[in-house]
């Protein structure tokens, strides 16, 4: 979440304040350490209160945004996500009245699920540092087991330890970011920093010489993210498997796996669409083997020239997200670098990877302001930043897929196209929708209230 917030505000706004970021990181690490070792019960309860308020408020806003959406699986997912956030916040706020076990059980469940997902994804996708990711997943499983068995610490100490570790890791990220910003050259993008380059997805991040002739801002022509979802592009798909079909792949009645497709369009002359030069065998064991991100699965790729040609060759996208705030110069610089190499890799250099990386490149500094710290605080209170950051973390552990790109683009569109939209205005808009009096915003396409944009044939 911190990385995404700094990306949207841009490196220039914070470079001269790198020492403030580093000191904030040290303070956060100290608080996490104090919480983990149990130096002060008052500090523990204060941190619980702050986290509880943030989780409950974010869940309430997400719930208000999800309720008016059209019925369907996406709305159910959004409602479940909001309710879980509210319950987590309520548990934190009620911690003085609860036993250590009541707090430890839900946290242990989350740790166990995340650890199992992280470790299994690392084994399947074999990313650059997959062994380290497996160890991280096993560590989460070990923490969950420790909390459930109350060994070697009692249950009332396990939860503060885990939250303290989370705060300490966040502080380490801030400390490292501050030091890296100190040495970042003016021409380099924040995406050039090592903390963004673990998978090599930003190797083509632009290095720009001179000032942008057209800085980031709102344009009169939208940037369109086109998505062919796996189930929408499959031929005669089998019965729906909601999470799998949306975020990974759909299987048709002939056993063929459809992973969908993503593209990015900026009319009239920029179209980003990466595709393998020859079809990859997407059935059975061959598909599972092809998911490994190593160089052994690199194949020649091709860049499709236009959306119209994609329609003629295949079918229209079944979802579109429009963004009106972006940096055209950074986008063109990124694409000029990326297309020098047409190598395609199903899990590490695919159609969705390039679209997600292009979005990050073009949105760097999109929310730049003379008051970066105030903007940072507002971003950290925005539930859409939490959603987008969660999607980024899942993609880092696995890969970018069309489903991830769809939700990521929709969340970013709400953040950058309406950065000053307060929670009060969100609530007023929600109540207006209930009364049937709300009007769509000027320009752009309002995302549906569950975090997914209104989908339409393109």
PDB file of N, CA, C and O in Angstrom, residues 50-106:
ATOM      1  N   UNK A  50      -6.495   2.220  16.735  1.00  0.00           N
ATOM      2  CA  UNK A  50      -6.266   2.860  15.437  1.00  0.00           C
ATOM      3  C   UNK A  50      -6.540   1.879  14.296  1.00  0.00           C
ATOM      4  O   UNK A  50      -7.260   2.188  13.328  1.00  0.00           O
ATOM      5  N   UNK A  51      -5.973   0.667  14.394  1.00  0.00           N
ATOM      6  CA  UNK A  51      -6.191  -0.333  13.346  1.00  0.00           C
ATOM      7  C   UNK A  51      -7.669  -0.701  13.242  1.00  0.00           C
ATOM      8  O   UNK A  51      -8.201  -0.902  12.148  1.00  0.00           O
ATOM      9  N   UNK A  52      -8.326  -0.812  14.386  1.00  0.00           N
ATOM     10  CA  UNK A  52      -9.748  -1.151  14.372  1.00  0.00           C
ATOM     11  C   UNK A  52     -10.585  -0.095  13.675  1.00  0.00           C
ATOM     12  O   UNK A  52     -11.474  -0.424  12.879  1.00  0.00           O
ATOM     13  N   UNK A  53     -10.302   1.181  13.960  1.00  0.00           N
ATOM     14  CA  UNK A  53     -11.048   2.258  13.315  1.00  0.00           C
ATOM     15  C   UNK A  53     -10.814   2.266  11.807  1.00  0.00           C
ATOM     16  O   UNK A  53     -11.755   2.434  11.015  1.00  0.00           O
ATOM     17  N   UNK A  54      -9.550   2.069  11.395  1.00  0.00           N
ATOM     18  CA  UNK A  54      -9.234   2.081   9.966  1.00  0.00           C
ATOM     19  C   UNK A  54      -9.932   0.928   9.249  1.00  0.00           C
ATOM     20  O   UNK A  54     -10.564   1.114   8.192  1.00  0.00           O
ATOM     21  N   UNK A  55      -9.841  -0.283   9.809  1.00  0.00           N
ATOM     22  CA  UNK A  55     -10.462  -1.452   9.166  1.00  0.00           C
ATOM     23  C   UNK A  55     -11.984  -1.316   9.121  1.00  0.00           C
ATOM     24  O   UNK A  55     -12.613  -1.620   8.105  1.00  0.00           O
ATOM     25  N   UNK A  56     -12.577  -0.876  10.229  1.00  0.00           N
ATOM     26  CA  UNK A  56     -14.036  -0.743  10.263  1.00  0.00           C
ATOM     27  C   UNK A  56     -14.517   0.332   9.298  1.00  0.00           C
ATOM     28  O   UNK A  56     -15.517   0.145   8.582  1.00  0.00           O
ATOM     29  N   UNK A  57     -13.822   1.471   9.252  1.00  0.00           N
ATOM     30  CA  UNK A  57     -14.221   2.545   8.345  1.00  0.00           C
ATOM     31  C   UNK A  57     -14.067   2.126   6.892  1.00  0.00           C
ATOM     32  O   UNK A  57     -14.950   2.377   6.061  1.00  0.00           O
ATOM     33  N   UNK A  58     -12.936   1.495   6.562  1.00  0.00           N
ATOM     34  CA  UNK A  58     -12.738   1.034   5.185  1.00  0.00           C
ATOM     35  C   UNK A  58     -13.785   0.004   4.795  1.00  0.00           C
ATOM     36  O   UNK A  58     -14.317   0.018   3.676  1.00  0.00           O
ATOM     37  N   UNK A  59     -14.107  -0.902   5.716  1.00  0.00           N
ATOM     38  CA  UNK A  59     -15.145  -1.892   5.421  1.00  0.00           C
ATOM     39  C   UNK A  59     -16.513  -1.272   5.246  1.00  0.00           C
ATOM     40  O   UNK A  59     -17.293  -1.689   4.387  1.00  0.00           O
ATOM     41  N   UNK A  60     -16.822  -0.244   6.048  1.00  0.00           N
ATOM     42  CA  UNK A  60     -18.117   0.426   5.925  1.00  0.00           C
ATOM     43  C   UNK A  60     -18.254   1.117   4.577  1.00  0.00           C
ATOM     44  O   UNK A  60     -19.288   1.019   3.914  1.00  0.00           O
ATOM     45  N   UNK A  61     -17.185   1.817   4.155  1.00  0.00           N
ATOM     46  CA  UNK A  61     -17.230   2.477   2.852  1.00  0.00           C
ATOM     47  C   UNK A  61     -17.379   1.451   1.737  1.00  0.00           C
ATOM     48  O   UNK A  61     -18.158   1.625   0.807  1.00  0.00           O
ATOM     49  N   UNK A  62     -16.608   0.348   1.832  1.00  0.00           N
ATOM     50  CA  UNK A  62     -16.720  -0.708   0.814  1.00  0.00           C
ATOM     51  C   UNK A  62     -18.118  -1.304   0.788  1.00  0.00           C
ATOM     52  O   UNK A  62     -18.663  -1.616  -0.282  1.00  0.00           O
ATOM     53  N   UNK A  63     -18.746  -1.440   1.964  1.00  0.00           N
ATOM     54  CA  UNK A  63     -20.104  -1.973   2.020  1.00  0.00           C
ATOM     55  C   UNK A  63     -21.093  -1.015   1.366  1.00  0.00           C
ATOM     56  O   UNK A  63     -21.974  -1.439   0.592  1.00  0.00           O
ATOM     57  N   UNK A  64     -20.960   0.278   1.651  1.00  0.00           N
ATOM     58  CA  UNK A  64     -21.846   1.268   1.049  1.00  0.00           C
ATOM     59  C   UNK A  64     -21.678   1.322  -0.469  1.00  0.00           C
ATOM     60  O   UNK A  64     -22.637   1.599  -1.200  1.00  0.00           O
ATOM     61  N   UNK A  65     -20.472   1.043  -0.946  1.00  0.00           N
ATOM     62  CA  UNK A  65     -20.226   1.042  -2.382  1.00  0.00           C
ATOM     63  C   UNK A  65     -20.751  -0.226  -3.043  1.00  0.00           C
ATOM     64  O   UNK A  65     -21.084  -0.231  -4.224  1.00  0.00           O
ATOM     65  N   UNK A  66     -20.817  -1.331  -2.289  1.00  0.00           N
ATOM     66  CA  UNK A  66     -21.211  -2.620  -2.876  1.00  0.00           C
ATOM     67  C   UNK A  66     -22.720  -2.820  -2.900  1.00  0.00           C
ATOM     68  O   UNK A  66     -23.249  -3.489  -3.787  1.00  0.00           O
ATOM     69  N   UNK A  67     -23.432  -2.232  -1.932  1.00  0.00           N
ATOM     70  CA  UNK A  67     -24.866  -2.510  -1.812  1.00  0.00           C
ATOM     71  C   UNK A  67     -25.673  -2.152  -3.062  1.00  0.00           C
ATOM     72  O   UNK A  67     -26.545  -2.918  -3.474  1.00  0.00           O
ATOM     73  N   UNK A  68     -25.437  -0.994  -3.696  1.00  0.00           N
ATOM     74  CA  UNK A  68     -26.271  -0.664  -4.862  1.00  0.00           C
ATOM     75  C   UNK A  68     -25.898  -1.417  -6.134  1.00  0.00           C
ATOM     76  O   UNK A  68     -26.570  -1.257  -7.145  1.00  0.00           O
ATOM     77  N   UNK A  69     -24.832  -2.221  -6.131  1.00  0.00           N
ATOM     78  CA  UNK A  69     -24.390  -2.888  -7.354  1.00  0.00           C
ATOM     79  C   UNK A  69     -25.399  -3.932  -7.791  1.00  0.00           C
ATOM     80  O   UNK A  69     -26.215  -4.433  -7.008  1.00  0.00           O
ATOM     81  N   UNK A  70     -25.338  -4.284  -9.067  1.00  0.00           N
ATOM     82  CA  UNK A  70     -26.229  -5.303  -9.612  1.00  0.00           C
ATOM     83  C   UNK A  70     -25.924  -6.657  -8.971  1.00  0.00           C
ATOM     84  O   UNK A  70     -24.763  -6.978  -8.704  1.00  0.00           O
ATOM     85  N   UNK A  71     -26.945  -7.465  -8.701  1.00  0.00           N
ATOM     86  CA  UNK A  71     -26.711  -8.784  -8.098  1.00  0.00           C
ATOM     87  C   UNK A  71     -25.803  -9.640  -8.975  1.00  0.00           C
ATOM     88  O   UNK A  71     -25.839  -9.562 -10.194  1.00  0.00           O
ATOM     89  N   UNK A  72     -24.988 -10.449  -8.334  1.00  0.00           N
ATOM     90  CA  UNK A  72     -24.078 -11.319  -9.072  1.00  0.00           C
ATOM     91  C   UNK A  72     -22.907 -11.710  -8.206  1.00  0.00           C
ATOM     92  O   UNK A  72     -22.765 -11.260  -7.054  1.00  0.00           O
ATOM     93  N   UNK A  73     -22.012 -12.556  -8.722  1.00  0.00           N
ATOM     94  CA  UNK A  73     -20.874 -13.019  -7.924  1.00  0.00           C
ATOM     95  C   UNK A  73     -19.936 -11.898  -7.513  1.00  0.00           C
ATOM     96  O   UNK A  73     -19.364 -11.929  -6.427  1.00  0.00           O
ATOM     97  N   UNK A  74     -19.760 -10.879  -8.378  1.00  0.00           N
ATOM     98  CA  UNK A  74     -18.865  -9.783  -8.024  1.00  0.00           C
ATOM     99  C   UNK A  74     -19.397  -9.011  -6.818  1.00  0.00           C
ATOM    100  O   UNK A  74     -18.627  -8.598  -5.949  1.00  0.00           O
ATOM    101  N   UNK A  75     -20.688  -8.816  -6.792  1.00  0.00           N
ATOM    102  CA  UNK A  75     -21.287  -8.102  -5.659  1.00  0.00           C
ATOM    103  C   UNK A  75     -21.137  -8.934  -4.379  1.00  0.00           C
ATOM    104  O   UNK A  75     -20.864  -8.398  -3.309  1.00  0.00           O
ATOM    105  N   UNK A  76     -21.311 -10.248  -4.492  1.00  0.00           N
ATOM    106  CA  UNK A  76     -21.156 -11.100  -3.312  1.00  0.00           C
ATOM    107  C   UNK A  76     -19.731 -11.051  -2.777  1.00  0.00           C
ATOM    108  O   UNK A  76     -19.507 -11.009  -1.565  1.00  0.00           O
ATOM    109  N   UNK A  77     -18.747 -11.080  -3.687  1.00  0.00           N
ATOM    110  CA  UNK A  77     -17.354 -10.970  -3.258  1.00  0.00           C
ATOM    111  C   UNK A  77     -17.114  -9.642  -2.542  1.00  0.00           C
ATOM    112  O   UNK A  77     -16.441  -9.589  -1.506  1.00  0.00           O
ATOM    113  N   UNK A  78     -17.629  -8.552  -3.112  1.00  0.00           N
ATOM    114  CA  UNK A  78     -17.417  -7.241  -2.520  1.00  0.00           C
ATOM    115  C   UNK A  78     -18.068  -7.137  -1.144  1.00  0.00           C
ATOM    116  O   UNK A  78     -17.499  -6.585  -0.200  1.00  0.00           O
ATOM    117  N   UNK A  79     -19.281  -7.682  -1.020  1.00  0.00           N
ATOM    118  CA  UNK A  79     -19.968  -7.658   0.270  1.00  0.00           C
ATOM    119  C   UNK A  79     -19.215  -8.484   1.312  1.00  0.00           C
ATOM    120  O   UNK A  79     -19.055  -8.063   2.460  1.00  0.00           O
ATOM    121  N   UNK A  80     -18.724  -9.663   0.894  1.00  0.00           N
ATOM    122  CA  UNK A  80     -17.971 -10.507   1.825  1.00  0.00           C
ATOM    123  C   UNK A  80     -16.697  -9.807   2.277  1.00  0.00           C
ATOM    124  O   UNK A  80     -16.338  -9.843   3.467  1.00  0.00           O
ATOM    125  N   UNK A  81     -16.009  -9.157   1.330  1.00  0.00           N
ATOM    126  CA  UNK A  81     -14.777  -8.445   1.658  1.00  0.00           C
ATOM    127  C   UNK A  81     -15.058  -7.312   2.645  1.00  0.00           C
ATOM    128  O   UNK A  81     -14.308  -7.097   3.603  1.00  0.00           O
ATOM    129  N   UNK A  82     -16.156  -6.582   2.436  1.00  0.00           N
ATOM    130  CA  UNK A  82     -16.503  -5.466   3.312  1.00  0.00           C
ATOM    131  C   UNK A  82     -16.878  -5.962   4.709  1.00  0.00           C
ATOM    132  O   UNK A  82     -16.450  -5.393   5.716  1.00  0.00           O
ATOM    133  N   UNK A  83     -17.675  -7.029   4.762  1.00  0.00           N
ATOM    134  CA  UNK A  83     -18.095  -7.561   6.060  1.00  0.00           C
ATOM    135  C   UNK A  83     -16.902  -8.079   6.854  1.00  0.00           C
ATOM    136  O   UNK A  83     -16.798  -7.852   8.066  1.00  0.00           O
ATOM    137  N   UNK A  84     -15.968  -8.746   6.184  1.00  0.00           N
ATOM    138  CA  UNK A  84     -14.782  -9.240   6.870  1.00  0.00           C
ATOM    139  C   UNK A  84     -13.948  -8.086   7.428  1.00  0.00           C
ATOM    140  O   UNK A  84     -13.415  -8.171   8.538  1.00  0.00           O
ATOM    141  N   UNK A  85     -13.833  -6.998   6.665  1.00  0.00           N
ATOM    142  CA  UNK A  85     -13.085  -5.840   7.138  1.00  0.00           C
ATOM    143  C   UNK A  85     -13.760  -5.223   8.359  1.00  0.00           C
ATOM    144  O   UNK A  85     -13.096  -4.851   9.338  1.00  0.00           O
ATOM    145  N   UNK A  86     -15.073  -5.116   8.330  1.00  0.00           N
ATOM    146  CA  UNK A  86     -15.812  -4.555   9.464  1.00  0.00           C
ATOM    147  C   UNK A  86     -15.656  -5.444  10.698  1.00  0.00           C
ATOM    148  O   UNK A  86     -15.437  -4.964  11.821  1.00  0.00           O
ATOM    149  N   UNK A  87     -15.755  -6.760  10.507  1.00  0.00           N
ATOM    150  CA  UNK A  87     -15.609  -7.681  11.637  1.00  0.00           C
ATOM    151  C   UNK A  87     -14.204  -7.603  12.231  1.00  0.00           C
ATOM    152  O   UNK A  87     -14.041  -7.619  13.458  1.00  0.00           O
ATOM    153  N   UNK A  88     -13.193  -7.513  11.354  1.00  0.00           N
ATOM    154  CA  UNK A  88     -11.823  -7.398  11.853  1.00  0.00           C
ATOM    155  C   UNK A  88     -11.653  -6.115  12.660  1.00  0.00           C
ATOM    156  O   UNK A  88     -11.020  -6.121  13.734  1.00  0.00           O
ATOM    157  N   UNK A  89     -12.208  -5.004  12.156  1.00  0.00           N
ATOM    158  CA  UNK A  89     -12.138  -3.753  12.900  1.00  0.00           C
ATOM    159  C   UNK A  89     -12.867  -3.831  14.229  1.00  0.00           C
ATOM    160  O   UNK A  89     -12.379  -3.330  15.253  1.00  0.00           O
ATOM    161  N   UNK A  90     -14.038  -4.483  14.225  1.00  0.00           N
ATOM    162  CA  UNK A  90     -14.802  -4.623  15.467  1.00  0.00           C
ATOM    163  C   UNK A  90     -14.039  -5.452  16.493  1.00  0.00           C
ATOM    164  O   UNK A  90     -14.050  -5.153  17.694  1.00  0.00           O
ATOM    165  N   UNK A  91     -13.365  -6.504  16.026  1.00  0.00           N
ATOM    166  CA  UNK A  91     -12.566  -7.321  16.940  1.00  0.00           C
ATOM    167  C   UNK A  91     -11.441  -6.504  17.578  1.00  0.00           C
ATOM    168  O   UNK A  91     -11.172  -6.615  18.776  1.00  0.00           O
ATOM    169  N   UNK A  92     -10.789  -5.682  16.754  1.00  0.00           N
ATOM    170  CA  UNK A  92      -9.713  -4.844  17.281  1.00  0.00           C
ATOM    171  C   UNK A  92     -10.242  -3.857  18.314  1.00  0.00           C
ATOM    172  O   UNK A  92      -9.643  -3.664  19.377  1.00  0.00           O
ATOM    173  N   UNK A  93     -11.364  -3.213  18.008  1.00  0.00           N
ATOM    174  CA  UNK A  93     -11.916  -2.218  18.926  1.00  0.00           C
ATOM    175  C   UNK A  93     -12.404  -2.850  20.226  1.00  0.00           C
ATOM    176  O   UNK A  93     -12.355  -2.230  21.290  1.00  0.00           O
ATOM    177  N   UNK A  94     -12.887  -4.105  20.117  1.00  0.00           N
ATOM    178  CA  UNK A  94     -13.416  -4.785  21.307  1.00  0.00           C
ATOM    179  C   UNK A  94     -12.360  -5.612  22.019  1.00  0.00           C
ATOM    180  O   UNK A  94     -12.689  -6.360  22.944  1.00  0.00           O
ATOM    181  N   UNK A  95     -11.097  -5.469  21.613  1.00  0.00           N
ATOM    182  CA  UNK A  95     -10.047  -6.314  22.180  1.00  0.00           C
ATOM    183  C   UNK A  95      -9.940  -6.254  23.709  1.00  0.00           C
ATOM    184  O   UNK A  95      -9.643  -7.267  24.346  1.00  0.00           O
ATOM    185  N   UNK A  96     -10.177  -5.071  24.359  1.00  0.00           N
ATOM    186  CA  UNK A  96     -10.087  -5.067  25.825  1.00  0.00           C
ATOM    187  C   UNK A  96     -11.121  -5.965  26.496  1.00  0.00           C
ATOM    188  O   UNK A  96     -10.923  -6.387  27.641  1.00  0.00           O
ATOM    189  N   UNK A  97     -12.206  -6.270  25.781  1.00  0.00           N
ATOM    190  CA  UNK A  97     -13.279  -7.071  26.366  1.00  0.00           C
ATOM    191  C   UNK A  97     -13.197  -8.534  25.968  1.00  0.00           C
ATOM    192  O   UNK A  97     -13.986  -9.351  26.452  1.00  0.00           O
ATOM    193  N   UNK A  98     -12.256  -8.882  25.095  1.00  0.00           N
ATOM    194  CA  UNK A  98     -12.174 -10.237  24.559  1.00  0.00           C
ATOM    195  C   UNK A  98     -10.959 -10.964  25.099  1.00  0.00           C
ATOM    196  O   UNK A  98      -9.979 -10.353  25.519  1.00  0.00           O
ATOM    197  N   UNK A  99     -11.035 -12.276  25.034  1.00  0.00           N
ATOM    198  CA  UNK A  99      -9.885 -13.089  25.415  1.00  0.00           C
ATOM    199  C   UNK A  99      -8.864 -13.107  24.284  1.00  0.00           C
ATOM    200  O   UNK A  99      -9.168 -12.764  23.141  1.00  0.00           O
ATOM    201  N   UNK A 100      -7.637 -13.487  24.623  1.00  0.00           N
ATOM    202  CA  UNK A 100      -6.596 -13.569  23.600  1.00  0.00           C
ATOM    203  C   UNK A 100      -6.960 -14.553  22.509  1.00  0.00           C
ATOM    204  O   UNK A 100      -6.623 -14.363  21.339  1.00  0.00           O
ATOM    205  N   UNK A 101      -7.679 -15.611  22.847  1.00  0.00           N
ATOM    206  CA  UNK A 101      -8.062 -16.626  21.861  1.00  0.00           C
ATOM    207  C   UNK A 101      -9.020 -16.060  20.818  1.00  0.00           C
ATOM    208  O   UNK A 101      -8.926 -16.372  19.632  1.00  0.00           O
ATOM    209  N   UNK A 102      -9.958 -15.212  21.254  1.00  0.00           N
ATOM    210  CA  UNK A 102     -10.927 -14.628  20.319  1.00  0.00           C
ATOM    211  C   UNK A 102     -10.239 -13.773  19.271  1.00  0.00           C
ATOM    212  O   UNK A 102     -10.701 -13.677  18.136  1.00  0.00           O
ATOM    213  N   UNK A 103      -9.134 -13.132  19.615  1.00  0.00           N
ATOM    214  CA  UNK A 103      -8.377 -12.346  18.643  1.00  0.00           C
ATOM    215  C   UNK A 103      -7.431 -13.214  17.832  1.00  0.00           C
ATOM    216  O   UNK A 103      -7.194 -12.966  16.646  1.00  0.00           O
ATOM    217  N   UNK A 104      -6.889 -14.238  18.475  1.00  0.00           N
ATOM    218  CA  UNK A 104      -5.887 -15.065  17.808  1.00  0.00           C
ATOM    219  C   UNK A 104      -6.496 -15.941  16.716  1.00  0.00           C
ATOM    220  O   UNK A 104      -5.870 -16.156  15.675  1.00  0.00           O
ATOM    221  N   UNK A 105      -7.694 -16.440  16.921  1.00  0.00           N
ATOM    222  CA  UNK A 105      -8.289 -17.388  15.970  1.00  0.00           C
ATOM    223  C   UNK A 105      -8.474 -16.786  14.582  1.00  0.00           C
ATOM    224  O   UNK A 105      -8.015 -17.370  13.580  1.00  0.00           O
ATOM    225  N   UNK A 106      -9.142 -15.611  14.426  1.00  0.00           N
ATOM    226  CA  UNK A 106      -9.287 -15.063  13.067  1.00  0.00           C
ATOM    227  C   UNK A 106      -7.956 -14.671  12.441  1.00  0.00           C
ATOM    228  O   UNK A 106      -7.754 -14.861  11.239  1.00  0.00           O
TER     229      UNK A 106
END
